[in-house]
Short mmCIF file of C-alpha atoms in Angstrom, two decimals:
data_model
loop_
_atom_site.label_atom_id
_atom_site.label_comp_id
_atom_site.label_asym_id
_atom_site.label_seq_id
_atom_site.Cartn_x
_atom_site.Cartn_y
_atom_site.Cartn_z
CA MET A 1 -32.03 -26.45 9.46
CA LEU A 2 -31.36 -22.76 8.77
CA LEU A 3 -28.69 -20.99 10.82
CA GLY A 4 -27.82 -17.29 10.78
CA SER A 5 -24.40 -15.65 10.80
CA VAL A 6 -23.53 -12.02 11.45
CA GLU A 7 -19.92 -11.03 10.86
CA ALA A 8 -20.04 -7.51 12.25
CA GLY A 9 -16.99 -5.57 11.15
CA GLY A 10 -16.11 -1.97 11.71
CA THR A 11 -16.24 -1.36 7.95
CA LYS A 12 -18.94 -3.77 6.77
CA PHE A 13 -21.45 -6.34 7.99
CA VAL A 14 -21.67 -9.74 6.32
CA CYS A 15 -24.92 -11.57 7.07
CA ALA A 16 -25.48 -15.11 5.89
CA VAL A 17 -27.85 -18.03 6.23
CA GLY A 18 -26.52 -21.56 6.08
CA ASN A 19 -27.17 -25.12 7.18
CA GLU A 20 -25.75 -27.55 9.72
CA ASP A 21 -23.10 -28.59 7.17
CA TYR A 22 -21.79 -24.99 7.32
CA ARG A 23 -22.73 -24.34 3.70
CA ILE A 24 -23.90 -20.85 2.74
CA ILE A 25 -27.43 -20.72 1.32
CA ASP A 26 -27.70 -16.94 1.07
CA LYS A 27 -25.45 -14.00 1.90
CA THR A 28 -25.50 -10.21 1.86
CA LYS A 29 -23.18 -7.43 2.95
CA PHE A 30 -23.58 -3.74 3.62
CA PRO A 31 -21.53 -0.88 5.08
CA THR A 32 -21.29 -0.36 8.83
CA THR A 33 -22.99 3.00 9.33
CA THR A 34 -24.93 3.97 12.48
CA PRO A 35 -26.01 1.25 14.92
CA GLU A 36 -29.68 1.98 14.24
CA GLU A 37 -29.39 1.72 10.45
CA THR A 38 -26.97 -1.20 10.39
CA LEU A 39 -28.80 -3.35 12.93
CA GLN A 40 -32.12 -2.64 11.23
CA LYS A 41 -30.65 -3.91 7.95
CA THR A 42 -29.49 -7.02 9.83
CA VAL A 43 -32.98 -7.61 11.22
CA ASP A 44 -34.62 -7.00 7.84
CA TYR A 45 -32.31 -9.53 6.20
CA PHE A 46 -33.02 -12.34 8.65
CA LYS A 47 -36.76 -11.69 8.60
CA LYS A 48 -36.69 -13.10 5.08
CA PHE A 49 -35.93 -16.49 6.63
CA PRO A 50 -38.77 -17.35 9.06
CA GLU A 51 -37.44 -20.89 9.54
CA LEU A 52 -34.22 -19.61 11.10
CA LYS A 53 -33.40 -21.72 14.19
CA ALA A 54 -30.40 -19.89 15.71
CA ILE A 55 -28.07 -16.96 15.07
CA SER A 56 -24.42 -16.40 15.91
CA ILE A 57 -22.88 -12.93 15.97
CA ALA A 58 -19.12 -12.41 15.61
CA SER A 59 -18.61 -8.71 16.28
CA PHE A 60 -15.91 -6.09 16.36
CA GLY A 61 -15.29 -4.89 19.88
CA PRO A 62 -14.51 -4.63 22.62
CA ILE A 63 -17.69 -6.49 23.58
CA GLU A 64 -19.16 -7.78 26.84
CA LEU A 65 -19.17 -11.59 26.92
CA ARG A 66 -19.90 -12.22 30.59
CA GLN A 67 -23.48 -13.44 30.79
CA ASN A 68 -23.86 -12.24 34.39
CA SER A 69 -23.12 -8.67 33.33
CA PRO A 70 -25.97 -6.19 32.73
CA LYS A 71 -24.06 -5.17 29.60
CA TYR A 72 -23.93 -8.72 28.18
CA GLY A 73 -24.45 -8.54 24.42
CA TYR A 74 -23.17 -4.96 24.16
CA ILE A 75 -20.38 -3.48 22.11
CA THR A 76 -18.65 -1.50 24.85
CA ASN A 77 -15.94 1.17 24.65
CA THR A 78 -15.10 0.79 20.98
CA PRO A 79 -13.30 3.60 19.15
CA LYS A 80 -15.80 3.12 16.29
CA PRO A 81 -17.73 6.43 16.28
CA GLY A 82 -21.31 6.08 17.48
CA TRP A 83 -21.07 2.39 18.43
CA ALA A 84 -19.96 2.57 22.07
CA ASN A 85 -22.49 0.96 24.44
CA THR A 86 -24.61 -0.56 21.68
CA ASP A 87 -26.96 -3.34 22.80
CA PHE A 88 -26.38 -5.60 19.80
CA VAL A 89 -27.87 -8.86 21.10
CA GLY A 90 -30.79 -7.08 22.73
CA ARG A 91 -31.70 -5.43 19.43
CA LEU A 92 -31.88 -8.78 17.63
CA LYS A 93 -33.76 -10.45 20.47
CA ARG A 94 -36.57 -7.92 20.02
CA ASP A 95 -37.35 -9.53 16.66
CA PHE A 96 -36.07 -13.10 16.90
CA ASP A 97 -37.09 -15.64 19.51
CA VAL A 98 -34.20 -18.00 18.75
CA PRO A 99 -30.93 -18.84 20.53
CA ILE A 100 -28.26 -16.23 19.84
CA TYR A 101 -24.54 -16.87 20.31
CA TRP A 102 -22.39 -13.79 20.93
CA THR A 103 -18.63 -13.54 20.48
CA THR A 104 -15.88 -11.50 18.87
CA ASP A 105 -15.18 -11.39 15.15
CA VAL A 106 -11.80 -13.06 15.63
CA ASN A 107 -13.24 -15.73 17.93
CA GLY A 108 -15.73 -16.52 15.19
CA SER A 109 -12.91 -16.79 12.66
CA ALA A 110 -10.81 -18.92 15.00
CA TYR A 111 -13.72 -21.30 15.50
CA GLY A 112 -14.36 -21.50 11.78
CA GLU A 113 -10.74 -22.44 11.13
CA TYR A 114 -10.84 -24.98 13.96
CA VAL A 115 -14.00 -26.62 12.58
CA ILE A 116 -12.69 -26.78 9.02
CA ALA A 117 -9.32 -28.12 10.18
CA THR A 118 -11.18 -30.89 12.01
CA LEU A 119 -13.21 -31.68 8.89
CA PHE A 120 -9.93 -31.86 6.95
CA ASN A 121 -8.70 -34.41 9.54
CA GLU A 122 -6.04 -32.13 10.95
CA LYS A 123 -5.37 -33.55 14.39
CA ILE A 124 -5.22 -30.28 16.34
CA ASN A 125 -6.64 -29.25 19.70
CA SER A 126 -5.68 -25.59 19.51
CA LEU A 127 -5.04 -22.68 17.21
CA VAL A 128 -4.79 -18.90 17.24
CA TYR A 129 -6.36 -16.76 14.53
CA TYR A 130 -5.13 -13.21 13.89
CA THR A 131 -6.86 -10.76 11.59
CA ILE A 132 -4.82 -7.85 10.29
CA GLY A 133 -6.97 -5.35 8.46
CA THR A 134 -8.60 -2.07 9.47
CA GLY A 135 -7.89 -3.24 13.02
CA VAL A 136 -5.94 -6.11 14.53
CA GLY A 137 -7.25 -8.81 16.83
CA ALA A 138 -6.90 -12.49 17.62
CA GLY A 139 -8.99 -15.34 18.92
CA ALA A 140 -7.67 -18.52 20.50
CA ILE A 141 -9.11 -22.02 20.76
CA VAL A 142 -7.66 -24.46 23.32
CA ASN A 143 -9.14 -27.97 23.55
CA GLY A 144 -12.12 -26.78 21.54
CA HIS A 145 -12.91 -23.85 23.85
CA PHE A 146 -12.27 -20.10 23.66
CA ILE A 147 -9.86 -18.66 26.18
CA GLY A 148 -10.79 -15.71 28.38
CA ASP A 149 -12.67 -15.40 31.66
CA LEU A 150 -13.00 -11.73 32.59
CA GLY A 151 -13.46 -11.01 28.90
CA HIS A 152 -12.12 -11.85 25.47
CA PRO A 153 -8.42 -11.57 24.57
CA GLU A 154 -7.19 -8.29 23.09
CA MET A 155 -4.07 -9.56 21.39
CA GLY A 156 -4.10 -6.69 18.95
CA HIS A 157 -3.08 -4.32 21.73
CA VAL A 158 0.07 -6.02 23.05
CA ARG A 159 3.25 -3.98 23.24
CA LEU A 160 6.24 -4.75 21.02
CA LYS A 161 9.91 -3.97 20.57
CA ARG A 162 10.19 -1.18 18.02
CA HIS A 163 11.97 -1.70 14.73
CA PRO A 164 15.09 0.51 14.58
CA ASP A 165 13.95 1.99 11.26
CA ASP A 166 10.49 2.83 12.61
CA LEU A 167 11.23 4.74 15.80
CA ASP A 168 9.75 8.03 14.56
CA PHE A 169 6.34 6.49 13.82
CA LYS A 170 4.07 7.03 16.82
CA GLY A 171 1.41 4.49 15.83
CA ILE A 172 -2.29 5.02 15.21
CA CYS A 173 -4.05 3.28 18.10
CA PRO A 174 -6.17 5.91 19.92
CA PHE A 175 -5.62 4.09 23.22
CA HIS A 176 -1.97 2.98 23.10
CA GLY A 177 -0.26 4.55 20.11
CA ASP A 178 2.29 1.92 19.14
CA CYS A 179 0.69 -1.37 20.18
CA LEU A 180 0.43 -4.15 17.58
CA GLU A 181 -2.72 -2.66 16.03
CA GLY A 182 -1.20 0.81 16.09
CA LEU A 183 1.83 -0.44 14.16
CA VAL A 184 0.49 -2.96 11.62
CA ALA A 185 -3.22 -2.27 10.95
CA GLY A 186 -4.08 -1.38 7.36
CA PRO A 187 -4.31 2.39 7.96
CA THR A 188 -0.68 2.45 9.19
CA PHE A 189 0.51 2.25 5.58
CA GLU A 190 -1.06 5.59 4.73
CA ALA A 191 0.02 7.08 8.05
CA ARG A 192 3.63 6.08 7.37
CA THR A 193 3.93 6.57 3.64
CA GLY A 194 0.91 8.49 2.37
CA LYS A 195 -0.02 5.46 0.25
CA LYS A 196 -2.52 2.66 0.77
CA GLY A 197 -1.12 -0.80 1.43
CA GLN A 198 -2.32 -2.23 -1.89
CA ASP A 199 -0.30 0.42 -3.68
CA ILE A 200 2.97 -0.45 -1.93
CA PRO A 201 5.05 -3.27 -3.51
CA LEU A 202 6.22 -6.14 -1.30
CA THR A 203 9.80 -5.07 -2.00
CA ASP A 204 9.25 -1.86 -0.01
CA HIS A 205 11.03 -1.88 3.36
CA VAL A 206 7.80 -1.00 5.17
CA TRP A 207 6.70 -4.63 4.68
CA ASP A 208 9.85 -5.83 6.47
CA ILE A 209 9.03 -3.52 9.36
CA MET A 210 5.48 -4.86 9.49
CA ALA A 211 6.73 -8.47 9.39
CA PHE A 212 9.06 -7.73 12.31
CA TYR A 213 6.08 -6.72 14.45
CA VAL A 214 3.78 -9.53 13.32
CA ALA A 215 6.52 -12.09 13.99
CA GLN A 216 6.86 -10.77 17.54
CA ALA A 217 3.13 -11.27 18.06
CA ALA A 218 3.46 -14.84 16.78
CA ILE A 219 6.34 -15.46 19.17
CA GLN A 220 4.39 -14.08 22.13
CA VAL A 221 1.41 -16.34 21.51
CA THR A 222 3.70 -19.30 20.76
CA LEU A 223 5.45 -18.98 24.10
CA ILE A 224 2.28 -18.27 26.11
CA LEU A 225 -0.19 -20.74 24.58
CA ARG A 226 1.87 -23.18 22.50
CA PRO A 227 -0.91 -23.64 19.90
CA ALA A 228 -0.85 -26.23 17.15
CA LYS A 229 -0.82 -23.48 14.53
CA ILE A 230 -1.24 -19.74 14.02
CA VAL A 231 -3.54 -18.53 11.24
CA PHE A 232 -3.26 -15.02 9.79
CA GLY A 233 -6.16 -13.50 7.85
CA GLY A 234 -7.42 -10.04 6.96
CA GLY A 235 -6.85 -7.61 4.15
CA VAL A 236 -3.19 -6.90 4.92
CA VAL A 237 -2.15 -10.57 4.85
CA SER A 238 -0.92 -12.46 1.81
CA GLU A 239 1.22 -15.55 1.36
CA ALA A 240 4.08 -13.34 0.19
CA PHE A 241 3.83 -11.26 3.37
CA LEU A 242 3.71 -14.39 5.55
CA LYS A 243 7.00 -15.52 4.00
CA LYS A 244 8.55 -12.39 5.48
CA VAL A 245 6.83 -13.04 8.81
CA ARG A 246 8.10 -16.64 8.95
CA ALA A 247 11.67 -15.50 8.23
CA GLN A 248 11.52 -12.92 11.04
CA PHE A 249 9.86 -15.47 13.34
CA LYS A 250 12.68 -17.97 12.84
CA GLU A 251 15.33 -15.33 13.42
CA LEU A 252 13.74 -13.85 16.54
CA LEU A 253 12.71 -17.17 18.12
CA ASN A 254 16.22 -18.53 17.52
CA ASN A 255 15.14 -22.19 17.89
CA TYR A 256 14.15 -21.66 21.53
CA VAL A 257 11.17 -24.01 21.21
CA ASP A 258 10.15 -26.49 18.52
CA VAL A 259 7.14 -25.54 16.40
CA GLY A 260 7.80 -28.05 13.64
CA ASP A 261 7.65 -26.89 10.04
CA VAL A 262 7.18 -23.11 10.24
CA ASP A 263 5.50 -23.14 6.81
CA LYS A 264 2.76 -25.32 8.33
CA TYR A 265 2.73 -23.50 11.67
CA ILE A 266 2.20 -19.91 10.45
CA VAL A 267 -0.43 -20.18 7.75
CA MET A 268 -3.15 -18.50 5.71
CA PRO A 269 -6.80 -19.41 6.48
CA LEU A 270 -8.24 -22.66 5.16
CA VAL A 271 -11.49 -20.80 4.44
CA LYS A 272 -10.95 -18.57 1.44
CA GLU A 273 -11.89 -14.89 1.01
CA ASN A 274 -11.79 -14.24 4.76
CA GLY A 275 -14.92 -16.34 5.26
CA SER A 276 -13.75 -18.10 8.42
CA ALA A 277 -16.10 -16.15 10.70
CA THR A 278 -19.17 -17.17 8.71
CA VAL A 279 -18.28 -20.85 9.00
CA GLY A 280 -17.53 -20.36 12.69
CA ASP A 281 -20.86 -18.62 13.20
CA PHE A 282 -22.80 -21.48 11.64
CA ALA A 283 -21.01 -23.95 13.92
CA LEU A 284 -21.56 -21.79 17.01
CA ALA A 285 -25.22 -21.17 16.16
CA LEU A 286 -25.72 -24.94 15.83
CA LYS A 287 -23.93 -25.48 19.14
CA GLU A 288 -26.17 -22.88 20.83
CA TYR A 289 -29.31 -24.46 19.34
CA ASN A 290 -28.31 -27.91 20.64
CA LYS A 291 -27.69 -26.72 24.20
#
C-alpha cells in the first residue's frame, strides 16, 4: 500500500511516499514559495504515484482543524507572506480522490515519535514534541490522541520569565514580541548577535539564555500535562544544547515533581534528521484510510 506524506514547512516542503510499515519509498523536497507554485509541485509529485491510497499533511500554521468549519483544511492567519487563508486540503482534493488527514507539522512529528517509541517497546501513553527552528511549536499526544478542541495547541507562543541578561531584547514574534518563539527561534540568534546560530559556539552565553527559556517551556508542559517524555527537534536543537536545557530544568523545577531520569525525560527525536513528521504522516494516512 502506498501512502503519501506532506511535511509543509515555512521554509521547505518535504513530500514522501511510503508503505504501511512507515518506510520511505521515495522522497523529494523543494522551497516553500507561493501557495500556487508550492502546492502545484506537491500535486505533480504525487501524480507520479497513481496507486496512492491516502495522504497526510503536517503543515505549518496556524491551521483550521475543526471539520465543521468552512475553513477546514486552510492555513489561516499565518505570518508567512502570501499564505494566509490558503485552502491547502481543498487544493489537493481537486486532484486526488483519496482520504486526506490534516494536522500541524508538530502534531505530525509528535505522532511519528509516539509510533516509533511504541515500535521500540517504550511503554508510554503520552509525549510532547517541540520543534525549535525557523519557528517554534509543539504537539502533544495523550493516550494516543492529539490534544486540542477549539484548535491545535500553540505552545510556541507562551509567555516566559525573562532572563536578566536578555532584558533589552524585544523578541521577534510579529504577534507577541517576546513569547517562546520570539525568544528562541533560529532567527533570534542573528537578531541578538548579528550571527547565525551555526556560527555561534556552544560556549557563548546566548546558548545559556536560550536554554533558560526552553527549560521554562518544558516545566510548563510538565506541570500541565505530565507527559511521559518531552522530545525536542528542529535545527536549533542538539544534544549539547539539551544538556544545558536539562541543567536549567532541574534548577528551575527544584524537585517539585518527579520526572524520573531527566536524561531520558528531555530527549532528542528517535527519528533521525528531523524525519519524525514523515513517519507520523504515514501512520496518520494509514489511520485515515482504515476509518
